[in-house]
XYZ file of N, CA and C in Angstrom:
681
model
N 0.724 -1.477 -0.282
C -0.225 -0.169 0.736
C 1.193 1.172 -0.254
N 0.499 1.909 -0.955
C 1.506 3.763 -0.727
C 0.834 4.142 0.020
N 1.520 5.786 -0.099
C 0.963 6.672 0.586
C -0.084 7.335 0.087
N -0.317 7.106 -0.462
C -1.935 7.801 -1.062
C -2.783 7.142 -0.671
N -3.052 5.764 -0.858
C -3.407 4.784 -0.201
C -3.803 4.745 0.729
N -2.873 4.882 2.285
C -2.882 4.869 3.195
C -3.657 6.184 3.475
N -3.682 7.068 3.211
C -4.289 8.610 3.006
C -5.307 8.432 2.956
N -5.646 7.791 1.904
C -6.859 7.399 1.711
C -8.348 6.635 2.546
N -7.320 5.809 3.010
C -7.810 4.800 4.308
C -8.003 5.535 5.640
N -7.236 6.430 5.896
C -7.470 7.416 6.966
C -8.079 8.487 6.838
N -8.896 8.671 5.593
C -9.937 9.662 5.733
C -10.502 9.463 5.670
N -11.143 7.782 5.916
C -12.983 7.152 6.092
C -12.487 6.946 7.527
N -11.545 6.674 8.418
C -11.595 6.352 10.001
C -10.895 7.533 10.228
N -10.885 8.679 9.647
C -11.129 10.164 11.015
C -11.963 10.230 10.402
N -13.051 10.000 9.785
C -14.325 10.502 9.602
C -15.306 10.041 10.735
N -14.660 8.315 11.428
C -15.366 7.639 12.255
C -15.141 8.202 13.611
N -13.665 8.334 13.634
C -13.384 8.983 14.743
C -13.891 10.437 15.219
N -13.964 11.525 14.385
C -14.343 12.815 14.495
C -15.943 12.570 15.074
N -15.650 14.070 15.677
C -17.314 14.199 16.280
C -18.318 14.557 15.346
N -19.483 14.510 15.558
C -20.246 15.541 14.269
C -20.182 16.275 13.785
N -20.115 16.979 12.147
C -19.814 18.432 12.034
C -20.646 19.214 12.642
N -21.356 18.997 12.761
C -22.232 20.049 13.559
C -22.415 20.193 15.128
N -21.137 19.864 15.487
C -20.738 19.711 17.210
C -19.857 21.149 17.267
N -19.699 22.335 17.385
C -18.732 22.925 17.192
C -18.175 23.435 18.567
N -17.407 23.482 18.372
C -16.157 23.768 19.759
C -15.607 24.501 19.994
N -16.433 25.679 19.096
C -15.749 27.469 19.758
C -16.101 27.930 20.522
N -16.870 27.284 20.986
C -16.966 28.622 22.419
C -15.714 27.878 23.484
N -15.457 26.643 23.710
C -14.303 25.977 23.502
C -12.550 26.986 23.596
N -11.800 26.904 23.969
C -11.208 28.011 24.329
C -9.654 26.989 23.161
N -9.732 26.317 22.178
C -8.991 26.129 21.687
C -9.084 25.939 20.685
N -8.511 26.016 19.057
C -8.239 25.631 17.905
C -8.851 24.809 17.233
N -9.295 24.358 15.802
C -9.613 22.849 15.221
C -8.361 22.152 15.962
N -9.485 20.637 16.613
C -7.969 19.649 17.404
C -7.323 18.928 16.428
N -7.649 18.787 15.313
C -7.119 17.615 14.287
C -5.785 18.708 13.586
N -6.376 19.491 12.473
C -6.181 20.784 11.920
C -7.126 21.416 11.375
N -5.985 23.004 10.773
C -7.298 23.798 10.694
C -6.658 24.253 8.987
N -6.745 22.860 7.632
C -6.710 22.940 7.346
C -7.908 21.918 6.751
N -8.732 22.616 5.214
C -10.235 22.020 4.674
C -10.225 20.612 4.585
N -11.565 20.282 5.209
C -10.942 18.797 5.146
C -11.881 18.302 4.064
N -11.204 17.988 2.779
C -11.813 17.940 1.423
C -10.698 17.064 0.371
N -11.249 15.549 0.572
C -10.112 14.496 -0.003
C -10.460 14.585 -1.020
N -11.562 15.304 -1.852
C -11.134 14.969 -3.298
C -10.058 16.107 -4.320
N -9.490 17.302 -3.266
C -8.736 18.081 -3.657
C -7.083 17.292 -2.977
N -7.699 17.075 -1.975
C -6.150 16.745 -1.188
C -6.209 16.133 0.346
N -5.074 15.112 0.393
C -5.187 14.357 2.237
C -4.908 15.728 3.079
N -4.453 16.495 2.412
C -3.739 17.267 4.294
C -4.273 17.596 5.210
N -5.765 17.388 4.842
C -6.349 16.847 6.581
C -5.610 16.109 7.352
N -6.156 14.710 7.175
C -5.891 13.132 6.771
C -4.121 13.270 7.567
N -3.639 14.097 6.981
C -1.997 14.241 6.958
C -1.696 14.614 8.218
N -2.542 15.596 9.049
C -2.391 16.374 10.301
C -2.805 15.444 11.131
N -4.361 15.227 10.837
C -4.985 14.124 12.135
C -4.339 12.763 12.288
N -3.581 12.231 11.327
C -2.898 10.657 11.329
C -1.271 11.609 12.458
N -1.348 12.599 11.638
C 0.796 13.032 12.517
C 0.817 13.740 13.905
N -0.792 14.837 13.482
C -0.359 15.965 14.842
C 0.610 16.947 13.956
N -0.374 18.377 13.646
C 0.053 19.279 12.853
C 1.093 19.517 12.622
N 1.778 19.652 14.044
C 3.667 19.659 14.351
C 4.754 18.989 13.054
N 3.999 17.452 13.499
C 4.804 16.215 13.217
C 4.875 16.694 11.119
N 2.965 16.676 11.021
C 3.089 16.568 9.631
C 4.312 17.707 8.781
N 3.766 19.086 9.730
C 5.497 20.062 9.314
C 7.055 19.878 8.940
N 7.167 18.886 9.586
C 8.837 18.046 9.642
C 8.592 17.063 8.331
N 7.222 16.788 8.161
C 6.921 15.093 6.643
C 7.075 16.563 5.577
N 7.172 16.777 5.722
C 7.193 17.655 4.095
C 8.434 18.290 4.244
N 9.758 18.253 4.685
C 10.789 19.014 4.967
C 11.509 17.107 4.415
N 10.730 15.891 4.060
C 11.351 14.600 3.773
C 11.584 14.195 1.844
N 12.191 13.418 2.045
C 12.031 12.998 0.577
C 11.192 11.406 0.812
N 11.077 11.619 -0.418
C 10.224 9.847 -0.028
C 10.065 9.068 0.356
N 11.550 8.537 0.436
C 11.894 7.533 1.074
C 12.089 7.597 2.732
N 12.420 8.515 2.874
C 12.679 9.015 3.601
C 11.005 8.880 5.186
N 10.154 9.902 4.300
C 9.040 9.677 4.512
C 8.047 8.227 4.924
N 8.759 7.448 3.982
C 8.459 6.311 4.095
C 8.670 5.281 4.873
N 10.070 5.838 5.489
C 10.569 4.783 6.276
C 9.575 5.446 8.124
N 9.987 6.752 7.799
C 9.388 7.709 9.588
C 7.654 6.552 9.282
N 7.076 7.366 8.689
C 5.341 6.536 8.673
C 5.498 4.217 8.850
N 6.317 3.880 8.738
C 6.525 2.725 9.051
C 6.701 2.394 10.130
N 7.392 3.202 10.783
C 7.969 3.304 12.493
C 6.456 3.678 13.214
N 6.108 5.090 12.728
C 4.791 5.264 13.463
C 3.359 3.885 13.243
N 3.377 3.386 12.171
C 2.318 2.420 11.856
C 2.480 0.937 12.605
N 4.027 0.837 13.003
C 4.320 0.111 13.850
C 3.725 0.075 15.347
N 3.655 1.309 15.280
C 3.271 1.614 16.453
C 2.111 1.566 17.215
N 1.368 2.015 15.732
C -0.349 1.529 15.904
C -0.813 0.414 16.222
N 0.015 -0.575 15.556
C -0.396 -1.725 15.378
C -0.157 -2.393 16.946
N -1.091 -2.336 17.330
C -1.290 -2.677 18.984
C -1.034 -4.279 18.964
N -1.702 -5.307 18.065
C -1.010 -6.863 18.251
C -0.192 -7.113 17.731
N 0.921 -6.453 17.110
C 2.134 -7.139 16.713
C 1.155 -7.689 15.125
N 0.388 -7.835 14.336
C -0.228 -8.787 13.477
C 0.150 -8.098 11.823
N 0.721 -7.040 12.218
C 1.267 -6.670 10.848
C 0.143 -5.697 9.786
N -0.916 -6.025 10.504
C -2.158 -5.518 9.681
C -2.569 -3.909 11.131
N -2.983 -2.667 10.084
C -3.761 -1.820 11.496
C -5.154 -1.994 10.568
N -5.919 -2.407 12.204
C -7.467 -2.139 11.584
C -7.965 -0.825 11.727
N -9.293 -0.727 11.859
C -9.771 0.412 11.907
C -10.167 1.398 13.237
N -10.790 -0.333 14.191
C -10.442 0.060 15.456
C -8.302 1.054 16.154
N -7.982 0.312 15.735
C -6.388 0.618 16.171
C -6.180 2.076 15.464
N -6.111 2.227 14.197
C -6.560 3.635 13.892
C -7.238 4.443 14.446
N -8.267 4.626 14.812
C -9.649 5.688 15.440
C -8.822 5.674 16.866
N -8.160 4.841 17.430
C -7.489 4.950 18.876
C -5.694 5.523 18.741
N -5.067 5.127 17.477
C -4.193 6.978 17.455
C -4.621 7.404 16.924
N -5.836 7.773 16.021
C -6.470 9.427 16.036
C -7.031 9.799 17.439
N -7.167 9.584 18.180
C -8.150 10.133 19.365
C -6.593 10.372 20.290
N -5.891 9.635 20.317
C -4.413 9.820 21.109
C -3.380 10.741 20.367
N -3.909 11.343 19.165
C -3.518 12.255 18.614
C -3.673 13.600 19.474
N -5.335 13.658 19.008
C -6.254 14.763 19.623
C -5.278 14.905 21.257
N -5.450 13.965 22.046
C -5.275 14.010 23.633
C -3.576 14.643 23.552
N -2.569 14.629 22.673
C -1.308 14.852 22.225
C -1.520 16.502 21.875
N -2.584 16.895 21.393
C -2.876 18.125 20.981
C -3.056 18.893 22.634
N -3.860 18.306 23.385
C -5.004 18.645 24.458
C -3.414 18.745 24.873
N -2.608 18.474 25.743
C -1.810 18.179 26.663
C -0.994 19.363 25.955
N 0.051 19.276 24.671
C 0.759 20.526 24.147
C 0.022 21.777 24.354
N -1.221 22.157 24.425
C -2.213 23.154 24.412
C -1.868 23.181 26.032
N -2.418 22.610 26.179
C -2.361 22.410 28.483
C -0.685 23.381 28.749
N 0.075 22.727 28.182
C 1.512 22.912 28.581
C 1.997 24.367 28.322
N 1.336 24.656 26.822
C 1.660 26.225 26.477
C 1.302 27.236 27.130
N 0.004 27.374 27.195
C -0.380 28.014 28.006
C -0.628 27.999 29.691
N -0.387 27.127 29.873
C 0.110 26.953 31.592
C 1.585 27.723 31.872
N 2.683 27.702 31.085
C 3.955 28.786 30.937
C 3.510 30.331 31.145
N 1.989 30.383 30.397
C 2.223 31.888 30.423
C 1.440 32.383 31.386
N 0.262 31.416 32.105
C -1.289 31.494 33.152
C -0.217 31.670 34.539
N 1.143 30.784 34.389
C 1.582 30.439 36.117
C 2.534 31.671 36.373
N 1.931 32.518 36.058
C 3.390 33.966 37.048
C 3.960 33.993 37.933
N 3.483 32.826 39.350
C 4.163 32.820 40.471
C 5.262 31.700 40.079
N 4.853 31.098 39.564
C 5.431 29.672 39.351
C 5.696 28.932 39.943
N 3.987 28.443 40.462
C 4.337 27.340 42.042
C 3.661 26.478 41.632
N 3.418 26.196 40.035
C 3.185 24.919 40.390
C 1.332 24.823 39.904
N 0.885 26.010 40.354
C -0.441 26.288 40.549
C -0.678 27.330 39.070
N -2.454 27.288 39.108
C -2.908 28.525 38.513
C -3.620 29.289 39.195
N -4.139 30.521 39.312
C -5.431 30.996 40.373
C -6.273 32.143 39.653
N -7.200 31.937 39.891
C -7.828 32.953 38.573
C -7.667 33.869 38.694
N -6.528 34.782 40.018
C -6.032 35.749 40.016
C -5.327 36.016 38.722
N -4.799 35.260 38.895
C -3.361 34.836 38.082
C -3.961 34.861 36.495
N -5.065 34.060 35.878
C -5.181 34.403 34.329
C -6.335 35.285 34.602
N -6.899 35.882 34.797
C -7.158 37.026 34.982
C -6.571 38.079 34.858
N -5.406 37.899 34.993
C -4.487 39.785 34.694
C -3.886 39.086 33.645
N -3.175 38.003 33.687
C -2.726 37.281 32.337
C -3.724 38.041 30.792
N -4.983 37.583 31.135
C -5.379 37.347 30.009
C -6.597 38.755 29.886
N -7.020 38.905 30.898
C -8.004 40.385 30.579
C -7.149 41.869 31.671
N -5.505 41.813 31.280
C -5.156 43.433 32.433
C -5.797 44.250 31.264
N -5.521 43.985 29.792
C -5.640 45.025 28.931
C -7.068 45.438 28.646
N -8.176 44.794 29.315
C -9.312 44.906 29.300
C -9.884 45.726 30.684
N -8.804 45.341 31.818
C -8.856 45.529 32.842
C -8.307 47.876 33.065
N -7.538 47.344 32.148
C -6.586 49.152 31.945
C -7.655 49.599 30.656
N -8.391 49.227 29.978
C -8.751 49.838 28.635
C -10.816 49.021 28.521
N -11.531 49.095 29.335
C -12.946 49.349 29.313
C -13.447 49.062 28.528
N -13.078 49.524 27.557
C -14.023 50.591 26.522
C -13.031 50.603 24.238
N -12.705 48.719 24.990
C -11.519 48.975 23.574
C -12.299 49.259 22.247
N -11.792 49.141 21.269
C -12.023 50.132 19.823
C -13.367 48.609 18.827
N -12.409 47.640 19.606
C -13.492 46.525 18.217
C -14.246 46.476 18.510
N -15.127 46.819 19.781
C -16.677 47.044 20.500
C -16.592 45.083 20.846
N -15.865 45.118 21.432
C -16.391 42.840 21.764
C -16.667 43.270 23.396
N -17.417 42.267 23.476
C -17.344 42.576 25.122
C -16.773 41.430 26.037
N -15.903 41.910 26.225
C -14.340 41.407 26.767
C -15.206 40.828 28.031
N -15.245 42.282 29.198
C -16.263 41.910 30.130
C -16.478 40.529 30.227
N -17.747 41.052 29.440
C -18.960 39.587 29.626
C -17.815 38.405 29.403
N -16.711 38.271 28.421
C -16.447 36.922 27.796
C -15.613 36.735 29.648
N -14.762 37.607 30.803
C -14.850 37.414 31.526
C -15.359 36.676 32.641
N -16.901 37.369 32.505
C -17.819 36.591 33.508
C -17.734 35.072 33.231
N -17.903 35.082 31.524
C -17.987 33.792 31.429
C -17.148 32.893 31.708
N -15.701 33.610 31.196
C -14.660 32.530 31.751
C -14.152 32.149 33.585
N -14.657 33.351 34.142
C -15.148 32.597 35.648
C -16.310 32.246 36.519
N -16.520 32.172 35.556
C -17.978 30.953 35.537
C -17.118 29.640 35.688
N -16.636 29.339 34.406
C -15.924 28.274 33.814
C -14.863 27.377 35.002
N -14.158 28.890 35.571
C -13.245 28.383 35.708
C -13.242 27.689 37.592
N -14.336 28.401 37.838
C -15.131 28.037 39.220
C -15.497 26.432 39.447
N -16.459 26.232 38.010
C -16.783 24.563 37.971
C -15.268 23.791 37.376
N -14.755 24.027 36.749
C -13.477 23.090 36.295
C -12.379 23.328 38.261
N -12.931 23.686 38.863
C -12.557 23.811 40.414
C -12.538 23.188 41.246
N -13.034 22.195 41.269
C -13.567 21.101 41.920
C -13.225 21.392 43.494
N -12.001 21.837 44.068
C -11.918 22.394 45.076
C -12.708 23.460 45.880
N -13.110 24.527 44.960
C -13.042 25.442 45.143
C -12.377 26.594 45.808
N -11.462 26.253 45.406
C -10.272 27.251 46.171
C -9.771 28.690 45.563
N -10.666 28.869 44.388
C -10.051 29.513 42.885
C -8.604 30.014 42.255
N -8.113 27.758 42.976
C -6.964 27.842 42.522
C -6.518 26.821 41.786
N -6.363 26.220 40.279
C -6.209 25.229 40.098
C -5.233 24.819 39.673
N -5.207 23.191 40.104
C -4.474 22.259 39.495
C -4.374 22.294 38.354
N -2.775 21.431 37.562
C -2.847 21.538 36.431
C -4.291 20.394 35.223
N -4.734 19.998 36.382
C -5.920 18.888 35.734
C -6.401 19.561 35.765
N -6.844 20.620 36.830
C -8.355 21.621 36.949
C -7.880 22.662 35.882
N -7.074 23.103 35.798
C -6.395 23.879 34.312
C -7.276 23.489 33.153
N -6.838 22.325 32.560
C -6.765 21.498 31.546
C -8.453 21.369 31.811
N -9.265 20.413 32.275
C -11.165 21.143 32.919
C -11.198 21.933 32.146
N -10.594 23.215 32.307
C -10.604 24.762 32.576
C -10.562 25.013 30.695
N -9.665 24.600 30.349
C -9.555 25.058 28.697
C -10.312 24.011 28.537
N -10.267 22.739 28.185
C -11.096 22.328 27.472
C -11.805 21.095 27.865
N -13.097 21.784 28.307
C -14.145 21.586 28.945
C -15.105 19.728 28.317
N -14.969 19.918 27.641
C -15.487 18.696 26.302
C -15.218 17.609 26.922
N -13.561 17.471 27.138
C -12.956 15.965 28.451
C -13.716 15.544 29.002
N -14.241 16.649 30.113
C -14.247 16.074 31.058
C -16.115 16.340 31.757
N -15.915 15.081 32.167
C -17.774 14.820 32.404
C -18.537 15.703 32.921
N -17.723 16.323 34.226
C -17.824 17.057 35.032
C -18.071 18.730 35.101
N -17.844 18.513 33.368
C -17.822 19.497 32.991
C -18.848 20.137 31.982
N -19.203 19.511 31.149
C -20.618 18.978 29.964
C -21.758 19.926 30.369
N -22.052 20.270 31.793
C -22.798 21.217 31.978
C -22.527 22.538 31.356
N -21.379 22.879 31.897
C -21.157 24.155 31.244
C -21.193 24.693 30.038
N -20.861 23.810 29.182
C -20.861 23.092 27.852
C -21.508 23.642 26.959
N -22.682 22.451 27.585
C -24.259 23.042 27.209
C -24.333 24.323 27.305
N -24.205 24.752 28.606
C -24.857 26.311 28.987
C -24.433 27.245 28.650
N -23.170 27.477 27.872
C -22.342 28.636 27.178
C -22.846 28.118 25.479
N -23.034 26.703 24.769
C -23.415 26.349 23.443
C -25.132 27.693 23.862
N -25.901 27.421 24.820
C -27.351 27.497 24.846
C -27.160 29.177 24.711
N -25.945 29.923 25.551
C -26.091 31.298 25.167
C -25.445 32.254 24.007
N -24.385 31.105 23.038
C -24.205 31.686 21.615
C -25.469 31.555 20.856
N -26.405 30.789 21.143
C -27.022 30.592 20.418
C -28.396 31.286 20.510
N -28.953 31.477 21.760
C -30.148 31.493 21.645
C -29.826 33.182 21.924
N -30.059 33.639 21.135
C -29.907 34.970 21.140
C -30.318 36.418 21.475
N -31.949 36.067 22.018
C -32.938 36.883 22.474
C -33.584 36.479 23.998
N -32.090 35.364 24.720
C -32.043 34.711 25.498
C -34.028 34.323 26.200
N -34.216 33.893 25.548
C -36.060 33.539 26.190
C -35.808 31.913 26.505
N -34.436 31.425 26.691
C -34.373 30.053 27.382
C -34.529 29.031 26.170
N -35.050 29.222 24.760
C -35.263 28.199 23.628
C -34.470 28.833 22.576
N -33.961 27.540 21.284
C -33.621 27.728 20.605
C -34.689 27.336 19.150
N -35.061 28.685 18.984
C -35.819 28.821 17.710
C -34.673 28.192 16.527
N -35.857 28.103 14.997
C -35.396 28.237 14.201
C -34.253 28.571 13.647
N -34.573 29.622 13.780
C -33.854 31.116 12.868
C -32.555 31.247 13.963
N -32.844 31.009 14.891
C -31.461 31.392 15.945
C -30.333 30.346 15.139
N -30.877 28.997 14.932
C -29.767 27.758 15.007
C -29.059 28.125 13.493
N -30.023 28.516 12.198
C -29.732 27.878 11.002
C -28.409 29.410 10.935
N -28.829 30.375 12.222
C -27.842 31.844 12.337
C -26.128 31.224 12.710
N -26.454 30.536 13.638
C -25.498 30.210 14.596
C -24.572 29.172 13.260
N -25.619 28.373 12.824
C -24.583 27.423 11.735
C -24.142 28.201 10.861
N -24.343 29.299 9.945
C -23.970 30.227 9.635
C -22.430 30.934 9.868
N -23.017 31.023 11.520
C -21.792 31.873 11.653
C -20.526 30.379 11.757
N -21.138 29.516 12.100
C -19.487 29.053 12.123
C -18.962 28.257 10.689
N -19.768 28.698 9.829
C -19.845 28.171 8.208
C -19.899 26.538 8.371
N -20.602 26.520 9.447
C -21.835 24.813 9.542
C -22.807 24.543 8.251
N -23.356 23.161 7.786
C -24.504 23.262 6.833
C -25.543 22.913 8.371
N -26.573 23.592 8.199
C -27.219 23.325 8.747
C -28.345 22.166 8.442
N -28.256 20.993 6.908
C -28.878 20.177 6.737
C -28.155 19.144 7.422
N -26.780 19.903 8.146
C -26.348 18.111 8.759
C -26.530 17.786 10.200
N -28.014 17.595 10.305
C -27.942 16.839 12.480
C -28.227 15.741 12.280
């Protein structure tokens, strides 16, 4: 099986491993989990390339010769082949893609942790996060772009408090991960639902009507027919 055939197979498995197309995550503090490229296999397999390797690893592959790429890909396939039978099953490939997602989350948390643990005590307090993220809002309560950063700060504080299990407003790395990526934690599901409702329910009547849903889908770049 050559690399193109392998990526074609990967594209099918990626579809099974990912969330539904309509399950948007922009309300959560992270970028697209697998790739920022357009997922269109009719044009190329760049999205699947990122999903399989991870975006950073995929960049390094771009610098390799075809022979070097094939050799490195073989080593990765050996890692995916859990039962070492010489074949990669759909389940093994789905497991690898999920592993790539988790790896991205870990890298994202580590990157943000360094920017928010201001006193380097191995913890991130709400005050530290607020000062690192919203200090410019406190200095300029009426920014030129017209965005309501104060409202965002209120939402972040509410989410931080939910992630903070012991209620001391000081997050461990695990709690900070739940704050940044609440969709990964069962005890954070309610806040994900609440924030989604707030984003879609524009008239704040507690219900989502068809017009609000279609407007939200259009804003997300999604297709309201994919339900």
